[in-house]
Amino acid sequence: MSASFYIGLLANIASSFLFYLSTYFLHLDAIHIRESFSSPVYVFGRQVLGLFIFAPLYWRLLLLKDPSGRLHGKQEWLWVFGRALLNLAAVFAFYQAASQSGAGKANILNMTYPIFVCVFAGPILKEKLNLQKAILLSFCLLGIALNLWGKGSFVWDLSFIGSLWALTSAFLSSLAIIFLRGAAKNIHPVCILFWMFVLGSMLSGIVCGRQILSISLESLPLLIASAISGVLGQWFLTFSYRSIDVITGSMASTSRIPIALIVGFFILHEIFSWAEVLGALLIICSNIFLAYQMKYLNIKKN
């Protein structure tokens, strides 16, 4: 393994921690300062901060006349704008989940996205669902079920609806990751991030409307901290896919589950039942074994 591979791996793990932090600050606002809380405003704050940071970097890239800083042809535009739209939708769903079901459960269920890659992104990856993957899928589905009803409640309360938002974000994230990998092969990370934040700022600003003006001074530090964590997480994630593949990245991103359990229990004082912890472990195991199997099949093909 080259040094760039390990750097990419560490960058991917760092992005997992930063993405968790972004929901941690959002969750604090949701439970302590409920009057002015709005998850769409958090999405908008993250997009605007990202645009503010990456606009001058992108301008510098254009001045250097780096060919990877420009988009050439329909295929590259498709990868970059597809990534931007899918990522924005996934972030909306993810933040909504964190505000309703808690940062811990939202992050655990969001990490089911490798399974969604396996099942729903077959036409893009040109892979079929074999018996081994079907077994791993069943383990992941069991893990999801244990997290949805871990406390024995089938009521459509906010926590349950938040969990459904988290699963929606996982599905959207799986497609966003595929588009990111397609874009990152030939396009500079700064270019990908610039267009992602341009589109994200415009669309999230339209969704927010006047809610932007309702943020209290109490919520502002948490909003800024969440935005910084989210933007840094996007940078590390985008950078990582220049030197690692989707399979390795999916496996490394699984580190967000133990982070969510540990931080959620010891710092946020979130209560996890044994069923929810077992469900989280099943999701981790299914992700790791799925990534290992896909890696093995790739090696075998080559």
PDB file of C-alpha atoms in Angstrom:
ATOM      1  CA  MET A   1       0.000   0.000   0.000  1.00  0.00           C
ATOM      2  CA  SER A   2       1.282   3.460  -0.908  1.00  0.00           C
ATOM      3  CA  ALA A   3       1.584   6.384   1.495  1.00  0.00           C
ATOM      4  CA  SER A   4      -1.199   8.214  -0.378  1.00  0.00           C
ATOM      5  CA  PHE A   5      -3.559   5.286   0.324  1.00  0.00           C
ATOM      6  CA  TYR A   6      -3.010   5.550   4.093  1.00  0.00           C
ATOM      7  CA  ILE A   7      -3.360   9.332   3.976  1.00  0.00           C
ATOM      8  CA  GLY A   8      -6.661   8.908   2.140  1.00  0.00           C
ATOM      9  CA  LEU A   9      -7.789   6.311   4.697  1.00  0.00           C
ATOM     10  CA  LEU A  10      -7.009   8.618   7.631  1.00  0.00           C
ATOM     11  CA  ALA A  11      -8.750  11.505   5.863  1.00  0.00           C
ATOM     12  CA  ASN A  12     -11.864   9.361   5.449  1.00  0.00           C
ATOM     13  CA  ILE A  13     -11.900   8.402   9.149  1.00  0.00           C
ATOM     14  CA  ALA A  14     -11.385  12.075  10.086  1.00  0.00           C
ATOM     15  CA  SER A  15     -14.405  12.993   7.932  1.00  0.00           C
ATOM     16  CA  SER A  16     -16.531  10.482   9.885  1.00  0.00           C
ATOM     17  CA  PHE A  17     -15.623  12.145  13.178  1.00  0.00           C
ATOM     18  CA  LEU A  18     -16.274  15.633  11.788  1.00  0.00           C
ATOM     19  CA  PHE A  19     -19.657  14.636  10.342  1.00  0.00           C
ATOM     20  CA  TYR A  20     -20.617  13.303  13.754  1.00  0.00           C
ATOM     21  CA  LEU A  21     -19.514  16.582  15.362  1.00  0.00           C
ATOM     22  CA  SER A  22     -21.725  18.557  12.961  1.00  0.00           C
ATOM     23  CA  THR A  23     -24.782  16.623  14.202  1.00  0.00           C
ATOM     24  CA  TYR A  24     -23.572  16.830  17.807  1.00  0.00           C
ATOM     25  CA  PHE A  25     -23.766  20.646  17.784  1.00  0.00           C
ATOM     26  CA  LEU A  26     -27.087  20.553  15.933  1.00  0.00           C
ATOM     27  CA  HIS A  27     -28.521  18.129  18.506  1.00  0.00           C
ATOM     28  CA  LEU A  28     -27.418  20.393  21.363  1.00  0.00           C
ATOM     29  CA  ASP A  29     -29.323  23.260  19.785  1.00  0.00           C
ATOM     30  CA  ALA A  30     -32.400  21.087  19.176  1.00  0.00           C
ATOM     31  CA  ILE A  31     -32.664  19.952  22.823  1.00  0.00           C
ATOM     32  CA  HIS A  32     -31.534  23.147  24.635  1.00  0.00           C
ATOM     33  CA  ILE A  33     -32.603  26.081  22.435  1.00  0.00           C
ATOM     34  CA  ARG A  34     -35.716  24.748  20.725  1.00  0.00           C
ATOM     35  CA  GLU A  35     -37.418  28.107  20.107  1.00  0.00           C
ATOM     36  CA  SER A  36     -35.176  29.203  17.232  1.00  0.00           C
ATOM     37  CA  PHE A  37     -33.949  25.793  16.046  1.00  0.00           C
ATOM     38  CA  SER A  38     -34.330  24.939  12.350  1.00  0.00           C
ATOM     39  CA  SER A  39     -32.457  22.073  10.681  1.00  0.00           C
ATOM     40  CA  PRO A  40     -32.752  23.672   7.163  1.00  0.00           C
ATOM     41  CA  VAL A  41     -30.930  26.742   8.517  1.00  0.00           C
ATOM     42  CA  TYR A  42     -28.102  24.466   9.682  1.00  0.00           C
ATOM     43  CA  VAL A  43     -27.883  23.053   6.157  1.00  0.00           C
ATOM     44  CA  PHE A  44     -27.814  26.596   4.734  1.00  0.00           C
ATOM     45  CA  GLY A  45     -25.104  27.678   7.187  1.00  0.00           C
ATOM     46  CA  ARG A  46     -22.929  24.748   6.177  1.00  0.00           C
ATOM     47  CA  GLN A  47     -23.363  25.494   2.459  1.00  0.00           C
ATOM     48  CA  VAL A  48     -22.650  29.228   2.770  1.00  0.00           C
ATOM     49  CA  LEU A  49     -19.541  28.683   4.904  1.00  0.00           C
ATOM     50  CA  GLY A  50     -18.286  26.132   2.380  1.00  0.00           C
ATOM     51  CA  LEU A  51     -18.858  28.559  -0.483  1.00  0.00           C
ATOM     52  CA  PHE A  52     -17.074  31.357   1.403  1.00  0.00           C
ATOM     53  CA  ILE A  53     -14.023  29.104   1.934  1.00  0.00           C
ATOM     54  CA  PHE A  54     -13.817  27.381  -1.448  1.00  0.00           C
ATOM     55  CA  ALA A  55     -14.685  30.278  -3.795  1.00  0.00           C
ATOM     56  CA  PRO A  56     -11.231  31.931  -3.433  1.00  0.00           C
ATOM     57  CA  LEU A  57      -9.538  28.508  -3.587  1.00  0.00           C
ATOM     58  CA  TYR A  58     -11.374  27.733  -6.809  1.00  0.00           C
ATOM     59  CA  TRP A  59     -10.455  31.139  -8.267  1.00  0.00           C
ATOM     60  CA  ARG A  60      -6.800  30.431  -7.442  1.00  0.00           C
ATOM     61  CA  LEU A  61      -7.112  27.039  -9.141  1.00  0.00           C
ATOM     62  CA  LEU A  62      -8.413  28.694 -12.311  1.00  0.00           C
ATOM     63  CA  LEU A  63      -5.539  31.220 -12.266  1.00  0.00           C
ATOM     64  CA  LEU A  64      -3.068  28.325 -12.068  1.00  0.00           C
ATOM     65  CA  LYS A  65      -4.767  26.881 -15.176  1.00  0.00           C
ATOM     66  CA  ASP A  66      -4.959  23.424 -13.641  1.00  0.00           C
ATOM     67  CA  PRO A  67      -6.925  21.262 -16.151  1.00  0.00           C
ATOM     68  CA  SER A  68      -8.554  19.328 -13.302  1.00  0.00           C
ATOM     69  CA  GLY A  69     -10.106  22.598 -12.076  1.00  0.00           C
ATOM     70  CA  ARG A  70     -12.404  22.900 -15.104  1.00  0.00           C
ATOM     71  CA  LEU A  71     -15.305  20.702 -16.116  1.00  0.00           C
ATOM     72  CA  HIS A  72     -15.036  19.280 -19.622  1.00  0.00           C
ATOM     73  CA  GLY A  73     -17.946  17.566 -21.323  1.00  0.00           C
ATOM     74  CA  LYS A  74     -21.380  16.397 -20.189  1.00  0.00           C
ATOM     75  CA  GLN A  75     -20.038  13.422 -18.243  1.00  0.00           C
ATOM     76  CA  GLU A  76     -17.990  15.542 -15.817  1.00  0.00           C
ATOM     77  CA  TRP A  77     -20.846  18.023 -15.346  1.00  0.00           C
ATOM     78  CA  LEU A  78     -23.152  15.091 -14.602  1.00  0.00           C
ATOM     79  CA  TRP A  79     -20.837  13.661 -11.923  1.00  0.00           C
ATOM     80  CA  VAL A  80     -20.280  17.022 -10.203  1.00  0.00           C
ATOM     81  CA  PHE A  81     -23.863  18.325 -10.284  1.00  0.00           C
ATOM     82  CA  GLY A  82     -25.306  14.905  -9.491  1.00  0.00           C
ATOM     83  CA  ARG A  83     -23.007  14.766  -6.482  1.00  0.00           C
ATOM     84  CA  ALA A  84     -24.074  18.283  -5.411  1.00  0.00           C
ATOM     85  CA  LEU A  85     -27.823  17.604  -5.580  1.00  0.00           C
ATOM     86  CA  LEU A  86     -27.666  14.188  -3.932  1.00  0.00           C
ATOM     87  CA  ASN A  87     -25.361  15.435  -1.170  1.00  0.00           C
ATOM     88  CA  LEU A  88     -27.643  18.381  -0.401  1.00  0.00           C
ATOM     89  CA  ALA A  89     -30.699  16.121  -0.170  1.00  0.00           C
ATOM     90  CA  ALA A  90     -28.778  13.660   2.019  1.00  0.00           C
ATOM     91  CA  VAL A  91     -27.627  16.432   4.389  1.00  0.00           C
ATOM     92  CA  PHE A  92     -31.197  17.771   4.718  1.00  0.00           C
ATOM     93  CA  ALA A  93     -32.462  14.300   5.636  1.00  0.00           C
ATOM     94  CA  PHE A  94     -29.483  13.643   7.957  1.00  0.00           C
ATOM     95  CA  TYR A  95     -29.889  16.881   9.919  1.00  0.00           C
ATOM     96  CA  GLN A  96     -33.636  16.324  10.188  1.00  0.00           C
ATOM     97  CA  ALA A  97     -32.904  12.858  11.600  1.00  0.00           C
ATOM     98  CA  ALA A  98     -30.393  14.173  14.142  1.00  0.00           C
ATOM     99  CA  SER A  99     -32.856  16.791  15.392  1.00  0.00           C
ATOM    100  CA  GLN A 100     -35.667  14.260  15.878  1.00  0.00           C
ATOM    101  CA  SER A 101     -34.041  10.973  16.891  1.00  0.00           C
ATOM    102  CA  GLY A 102     -30.709  12.162  18.349  1.00  0.00           C
ATOM    103  CA  ALA A 103     -27.169  12.361  16.957  1.00  0.00           C
ATOM    104  CA  GLY A 104     -26.304   8.790  17.954  1.00  0.00           C
ATOM    105  CA  LYS A 105     -29.142   6.937  16.238  1.00  0.00           C
ATOM    106  CA  ALA A 106     -29.041   9.256  13.203  1.00  0.00           C
ATOM    107  CA  ASN A 107     -25.355   8.476  12.627  1.00  0.00           C
ATOM    108  CA  ILE A 108     -25.789   4.734  13.204  1.00  0.00           C
ATOM    109  CA  LEU A 109     -28.637   4.412  10.696  1.00  0.00           C
ATOM    110  CA  ASN A 110     -26.947   6.761   8.225  1.00  0.00           C
ATOM    111  CA  MET A 111     -24.053   4.300   8.137  1.00  0.00           C
ATOM    112  CA  THR A 112     -26.232   1.720   6.392  1.00  0.00           C
ATOM    113  CA  TYR A 113     -25.394   3.473   3.110  1.00  0.00           C
ATOM    114  CA  PRO A 114     -22.897   0.792   1.912  1.00  0.00           C
ATOM    115  CA  ILE A 115     -25.779  -1.686   1.856  1.00  0.00           C
ATOM    116  CA  PHE A 116     -27.838   0.771  -0.186  1.00  0.00           C
ATOM    117  CA  VAL A 117     -24.885   1.016  -2.585  1.00  0.00           C
ATOM    118  CA  CYS A 118     -24.943  -2.761  -2.861  1.00  0.00           C
ATOM    119  CA  VAL A 119     -28.696  -3.065  -3.518  1.00  0.00           C
ATOM    120  CA  PHE A 120     -29.854   0.106  -5.283  1.00  0.00           C
ATOM    121  CA  ALA A 121     -26.742   1.245  -7.150  1.00  0.00           C
ATOM    122  CA  GLY A 122     -26.298  -1.993  -9.115  1.00  0.00           C
ATOM    123  CA  PRO A 123     -26.951  -0.381 -12.517  1.00  0.00           C
ATOM    124  CA  ILE A 124     -24.259   2.243 -11.796  1.00  0.00           C
ATOM    125  CA  LEU A 125     -21.685  -0.180 -10.387  1.00  0.00           C
ATOM    126  CA  LYS A 126     -22.704  -2.972 -12.806  1.00  0.00           C
ATOM    127  CA  GLU A 127     -22.801  -5.572 -10.041  1.00  0.00           C
ATOM    128  CA  LYS A 128     -25.422  -8.201  -9.251  1.00  0.00           C
ATOM    129  CA  LEU A 129     -26.779  -9.115  -5.810  1.00  0.00           C
ATOM    130  CA  ASN A 130     -25.335 -12.581  -5.078  1.00  0.00           C
ATOM    131  CA  LEU A 131     -26.165 -14.946  -2.187  1.00  0.00           C
ATOM    132  CA  GLN A 132     -23.378 -13.648   0.090  1.00  0.00           C
ATOM    133  CA  LYS A 133     -24.497 -10.039  -0.357  1.00  0.00           C
ATOM    134  CA  ALA A 134     -28.121 -11.053   0.235  1.00  0.00           C
ATOM    135  CA  ILE A 135     -27.108 -12.638   3.573  1.00  0.00           C
ATOM    136  CA  LEU A 136     -25.185  -9.509   4.581  1.00  0.00           C
ATOM    137  CA  LEU A 137     -28.181  -7.412   3.558  1.00  0.00           C
ATOM    138  CA  SER A 138     -30.410  -9.464   5.869  1.00  0.00           C
ATOM    139  CA  PHE A 139     -27.993  -8.846   8.784  1.00  0.00           C
ATOM    140  CA  CYS A 140     -28.058  -5.118   8.061  1.00  0.00           C
ATOM    141  CA  LEU A 141     -31.863  -5.097   7.829  1.00  0.00           C
ATOM    142  CA  LEU A 142     -32.034  -6.882  11.188  1.00  0.00           C
ATOM    143  CA  GLY A 143     -29.695  -4.220  12.622  1.00  0.00           C
ATOM    144  CA  ILE A 144     -31.969  -1.505  11.231  1.00  0.00           C
ATOM    145  CA  ALA A 145     -35.060  -3.178  12.727  1.00  0.00           C
ATOM    146  CA  LEU A 146     -33.392  -3.444  16.143  1.00  0.00           C
ATOM    147  CA  ASN A 147     -32.571   0.268  16.036  1.00  0.00           C
ATOM    148  CA  LEU A 148     -36.040   1.283  14.872  1.00  0.00           C
ATOM    149  CA  TRP A 149     -37.839  -0.673  17.583  1.00  0.00           C
ATOM    150  CA  GLY A 150     -35.040  -1.257  20.086  1.00  0.00           C
ATOM    151  CA  LYS A 151     -37.066   0.174  22.949  1.00  0.00           C
ATOM    152  CA  GLY A 152     -40.115  -1.909  22.062  1.00  0.00           C
ATOM    153  CA  SER A 153     -42.103   0.994  20.601  1.00  0.00           C
ATOM    154  CA  PHE A 154     -43.899   0.814  17.271  1.00  0.00           C
ATOM    155  CA  VAL A 155     -45.459   4.257  17.701  1.00  0.00           C
ATOM    156  CA  TRP A 156     -44.878   6.854  15.004  1.00  0.00           C
ATOM    157  CA  ASP A 157     -43.271   9.307  17.402  1.00  0.00           C
ATOM    158  CA  LEU A 158     -40.594  11.877  16.559  1.00  0.00           C
ATOM    159  CA  SER A 159     -37.774   9.430  17.289  1.00  0.00           C
ATOM    160  CA  PHE A 160     -39.207   6.834  14.904  1.00  0.00           C
ATOM    161  CA  ILE A 161     -39.818   9.403  12.160  1.00  0.00           C
ATOM    162  CA  GLY A 162     -36.274  10.686  12.719  1.00  0.00           C
ATOM    163  CA  SER A 163     -34.983   7.151  12.157  1.00  0.00           C
ATOM    164  CA  LEU A 164     -36.820   7.015   8.835  1.00  0.00           C
ATOM    165  CA  TRP A 165     -35.173  10.318   7.904  1.00  0.00           C
ATOM    166  CA  ALA A 166     -31.791   8.744   8.770  1.00  0.00           C
ATOM    167  CA  LEU A 167     -32.458   5.781   6.460  1.00  0.00           C
ATOM    168  CA  THR A 168     -33.485   8.190   3.704  1.00  0.00           C
ATOM    169  CA  SER A 169     -30.203  10.057   4.176  1.00  0.00           C
ATOM    170  CA  ALA A 170     -28.326   6.729   3.954  1.00  0.00           C
ATOM    171  CA  PHE A 171     -29.938   5.906   0.620  1.00  0.00           C
ATOM    172  CA  LEU A 172     -29.185   9.370  -0.787  1.00  0.00           C
ATOM    173  CA  SER A 173     -25.636   9.263   0.629  1.00  0.00           C
ATOM    174  CA  SER A 174     -24.950   5.983  -1.166  1.00  0.00           C
ATOM    175  CA  LEU A 175     -25.734   7.583  -4.515  1.00  0.00           C
ATOM    176  CA  ALA A 176     -23.818  10.751  -3.589  1.00  0.00           C
ATOM    177  CA  ILE A 177     -20.716   8.658  -2.770  1.00  0.00           C
ATOM    178  CA  ILE A 178     -20.872   6.904  -6.143  1.00  0.00           C
ATOM    179  CA  PHE A 179     -21.094  10.240  -7.937  1.00  0.00           C
ATOM    180  CA  LEU A 180     -18.233  11.577  -5.802  1.00  0.00           C
ATOM    181  CA  ARG A 181     -15.994   8.671  -6.790  1.00  0.00           C
ATOM    182  CA  GLY A 182     -16.887   9.224 -10.449  1.00  0.00           C
ATOM    183  CA  ALA A 183     -16.044  12.915 -10.154  1.00  0.00           C
ATOM    184  CA  ALA A 184     -12.899  12.573  -8.020  1.00  0.00           C
ATOM    185  CA  LYS A 185     -11.060  10.414 -10.576  1.00  0.00           C
ATOM    186  CA  ASN A 186     -10.278  13.337 -12.890  1.00  0.00           C
ATOM    187  CA  ILE A 187     -11.614  16.490 -11.230  1.00  0.00           C
ATOM    188  CA  HIS A 188      -9.843  18.515  -8.530  1.00  0.00           C
ATOM    189  CA  PRO A 189     -11.478  18.289  -5.035  1.00  0.00           C
ATOM    190  CA  VAL A 190     -11.701  22.106  -4.840  1.00  0.00           C
ATOM    191  CA  CYS A 191     -13.694  22.195  -8.098  1.00  0.00           C
ATOM    192  CA  ILE A 192     -16.100  19.506  -6.847  1.00  0.00           C
ATOM    193  CA  LEU A 193     -16.607  21.258  -3.520  1.00  0.00           C
ATOM    194  CA  PHE A 194     -16.987  24.722  -5.048  1.00  0.00           C
ATOM    195  CA  TRP A 195     -19.856  23.690  -7.323  1.00  0.00           C
ATOM    196  CA  MET A 196     -21.406  21.603  -4.547  1.00  0.00           C
ATOM    197  CA  PHE A 197     -21.520  24.605  -2.209  1.00  0.00           C
ATOM    198  CA  VAL A 198     -22.704  26.994  -4.952  1.00  0.00           C
ATOM    199  CA  LEU A 199     -25.700  24.818  -5.768  1.00  0.00           C
ATOM    200  CA  GLY A 200     -26.245  23.944  -2.093  1.00  0.00           C
ATOM    201  CA  SER A 201     -26.274  27.607  -1.000  1.00  0.00           C
ATOM    202  CA  MET A 202     -28.810  28.609  -3.623  1.00  0.00           C
ATOM    203  CA  LEU A 203     -31.240  25.739  -3.057  1.00  0.00           C
ATOM    204  CA  SER A 204     -31.003  25.643   0.753  1.00  0.00           C
ATOM    205  CA  GLY A 205     -31.422  29.440   0.841  1.00  0.00           C
ATOM    206  CA  ILE A 206     -34.679  29.112  -1.105  1.00  0.00           C
ATOM    207  CA  VAL A 207     -35.914  26.380   1.271  1.00  0.00           C
ATOM    208  CA  CYS A 208     -35.004  28.380   4.399  1.00  0.00           C
ATOM    209  CA  GLY A 209     -36.564  31.666   3.357  1.00  0.00           C
ATOM    210  CA  ARG A 210     -37.184  33.908   6.361  1.00  0.00           C
ATOM    211  CA  GLN A 211     -36.165  31.205   8.839  1.00  0.00           C
ATOM    212  CA  ILE A 212     -32.587  32.460   8.464  1.00  0.00           C
ATOM    213  CA  LEU A 213     -33.540  35.658  10.317  1.00  0.00           C
ATOM    214  CA  SER A 214     -35.085  33.757  13.236  1.00  0.00           C
ATOM    215  CA  ILE A 215     -31.798  32.279  14.534  1.00  0.00           C
ATOM    216  CA  SER A 216     -31.069  33.521  18.059  1.00  0.00           C
ATOM    217  CA  LEU A 217     -27.676  34.724  19.314  1.00  0.00           C
ATOM    218  CA  GLU A 218     -27.692  31.693  21.620  1.00  0.00           C
ATOM    219  CA  SER A 219     -27.896  29.306  18.674  1.00  0.00           C
ATOM    220  CA  LEU A 220     -25.332  31.123  16.526  1.00  0.00           C
ATOM    221  CA  PRO A 221     -22.140  29.585  18.066  1.00  0.00           C
ATOM    222  CA  LEU A 222     -23.607  26.079  17.691  1.00  0.00           C
ATOM    223  CA  LEU A 223     -24.640  26.823  14.100  1.00  0.00           C
ATOM    224  CA  ILE A 224     -21.120  28.056  13.245  1.00  0.00           C
ATOM    225  CA  ALA A 225     -19.456  25.087  14.990  1.00  0.00           C
ATOM    226  CA  SER A 226     -21.730  22.645  13.134  1.00  0.00           C
ATOM    227  CA  ALA A 227     -21.066  24.362   9.799  1.00  0.00           C
ATOM    228  CA  ILE A 228     -17.268  24.312  10.299  1.00  0.00           C
ATOM    229  CA  SER A 229     -17.358  20.602  11.234  1.00  0.00           C
ATOM    230  CA  GLY A 230     -19.544  19.780   8.224  1.00  0.00           C
ATOM    231  CA  VAL A 231     -17.383  21.710   5.741  1.00  0.00           C
ATOM    232  CA  LEU A 232     -14.154  20.179   7.060  1.00  0.00           C
ATOM    233  CA  GLY A 233     -15.802  16.759   6.907  1.00  0.00           C
ATOM    234  CA  GLN A 234     -16.691  17.328   3.236  1.00  0.00           C
ATOM    235  CA  TRP A 235     -13.135  18.407   2.483  1.00  0.00           C
ATOM    236  CA  PHE A 236     -11.568  15.345   4.102  1.00  0.00           C
ATOM    237  CA  LEU A 237     -14.117  13.025   2.451  1.00  0.00           C
ATOM    238  CA  THR A 238     -13.612  14.493  -1.034  1.00  0.00           C
ATOM    239  CA  PHE A 239      -9.822  14.475  -0.617  1.00  0.00           C
ATOM    240  CA  SER A 240      -9.848  10.839   0.554  1.00  0.00           C
ATOM    241  CA  TYR A 241     -11.505   9.551  -2.633  1.00  0.00           C
ATOM    242  CA  ARG A 242      -8.580  10.700  -4.737  1.00  0.00           C
ATOM    243  CA  SER A 243      -6.504   7.814  -3.347  1.00  0.00           C
ATOM    244  CA  ILE A 244      -8.973   5.227  -2.023  1.00  0.00           C
ATOM    245  CA  ASP A 245     -11.882   3.451  -3.705  1.00  0.00           C
ATOM    246  CA  VAL A 246     -15.554   3.431  -2.727  1.00  0.00           C
ATOM    247  CA  ILE A 247     -15.227   0.030  -1.008  1.00  0.00           C
ATOM    248  CA  THR A 248     -12.336   1.056   1.238  1.00  0.00           C
ATOM    249  CA  GLY A 249     -14.035   4.368   1.944  1.00  0.00           C
ATOM    250  CA  SER A 250     -17.262   2.647   2.965  1.00  0.00           C
ATOM    251  CA  MET A 251     -15.356   0.418   5.384  1.00  0.00           C
ATOM    252  CA  ALA A 252     -13.429   3.338   6.906  1.00  0.00           C
ATOM    253  CA  SER A 253     -16.601   5.400   7.295  1.00  0.00           C
ATOM    254  CA  THR A 254     -18.035   2.668   9.520  1.00  0.00           C
ATOM    255  CA  SER A 255     -15.885   4.151  12.309  1.00  0.00           C
ATOM    256  CA  ARG A 256     -18.695   6.682  12.761  1.00  0.00           C
ATOM    257  CA  ILE A 257     -20.867   4.033  14.468  1.00  0.00           C
ATOM    258  CA  PRO A 258     -18.593   3.410  17.501  1.00  0.00           C
ATOM    259  CA  ILE A 259     -17.992   7.185  17.675  1.00  0.00           C
ATOM    260  CA  ALA A 260     -21.772   7.744  17.796  1.00  0.00           C
ATOM    261  CA  LEU A 261     -22.240   5.096  20.506  1.00  0.00           C
ATOM    262  CA  ILE A 262     -19.373   6.267  22.726  1.00  0.00           C
ATOM    263  CA  VAL A 263     -19.948  10.027  22.430  1.00  0.00           C
ATOM    264  CA  GLY A 264     -23.717   9.601  22.550  1.00  0.00           C
ATOM    265  CA  PHE A 265     -23.613   7.576  25.762  1.00  0.00           C
ATOM    266  CA  PHE A 266     -20.841   9.356  27.689  1.00  0.00           C
ATOM    267  CA  ILE A 267     -21.291  12.982  26.560  1.00  0.00           C
ATOM    268  CA  LEU A 268     -24.831  13.429  25.215  1.00  0.00           C
ATOM    269  CA  HIS A 269     -26.205  10.920  27.756  1.00  0.00           C
ATOM    270  CA  GLU A 270     -28.257   9.204  25.077  1.00  0.00           C
ATOM    271  CA  ILE A 271     -29.740   5.933  26.310  1.00  0.00           C
ATOM    272  CA  PHE A 272     -29.205   2.949  24.009  1.00  0.00           C
ATOM    273  CA  SER A 273     -30.985  -0.333  24.671  1.00  0.00           C
ATOM    274  CA  TRP A 274     -29.139  -3.621  24.260  1.00  0.00           C
ATOM    275  CA  ALA A 275     -31.187  -4.218  21.103  1.00  0.00           C
ATOM    276  CA  GLU A 276     -29.977  -0.918  19.605  1.00  0.00           C
ATOM    277  CA  VAL A 277     -26.334  -1.669  20.457  1.00  0.00           C
ATOM    278  CA  LEU A 278     -26.667  -5.158  18.950  1.00  0.00           C
ATOM    279  CA  GLY A 279     -28.291  -3.612  15.870  1.00  0.00           C
ATOM    280  CA  ALA A 280     -25.375  -1.163  15.535  1.00  0.00           C
ATOM    281  CA  LEU A 281     -22.882  -4.051  15.756  1.00  0.00           C
ATOM    282  CA  LEU A 282     -24.789  -5.959  13.062  1.00  0.00           C
ATOM    283  CA  ILE A 283     -24.633  -2.902  10.791  1.00  0.00           C
ATOM    284  CA  ILE A 284     -20.863  -2.576  11.414  1.00  0.00           C
ATOM    285  CA  CYS A 285     -20.255  -6.266  10.675  1.00  0.00           C
ATOM    286  CA  SER A 286     -22.392  -6.266   7.525  1.00  0.00           C
ATOM    287  CA  ASN A 287     -20.569  -3.163   6.216  1.00  0.00           C
ATOM    288  CA  ILE A 288     -17.107  -4.590   6.898  1.00  0.00           C
ATOM    289  CA  PHE A 289     -17.839  -8.033   5.432  1.00  0.00           C
ATOM    290  CA  LEU A 290     -19.538  -6.477   2.419  1.00  0.00           C
ATOM    291  CA  ALA A 291     -16.517  -4.241   1.768  1.00  0.00           C
ATOM    292  CA  TYR A 292     -14.160  -7.219   2.230  1.00  0.00           C
ATOM    293  CA  GLN A 293     -16.141  -9.362  -0.196  1.00  0.00           C
ATOM    294  CA  MET A 294     -16.300  -6.626  -2.836  1.00  0.00           C
ATOM    295  CA  LYS A 295     -12.561  -6.003  -2.436  1.00  0.00           C
ATOM    296  CA  TYR A 296     -11.869  -9.722  -2.828  1.00  0.00           C
ATOM    297  CA  LEU A 297     -13.995  -9.927  -5.987  1.00  0.00           C
ATOM    298  CA  ASN A 298     -12.181  -6.927  -7.477  1.00  0.00           C
ATOM    299  CA  ILE A 299      -8.777  -8.512  -6.789  1.00  0.00           C
ATOM    300  CA  LYS A 300      -9.985 -11.792  -8.285  1.00  0.00           C
ATOM    301  CA  LYS A 301     -11.195 -10.040 -11.460  1.00  0.00           C
ATOM    302  CA  ASN A 302      -7.839  -8.311 -11.919  1.00  0.00           C
TER     303      ASN A 302
END
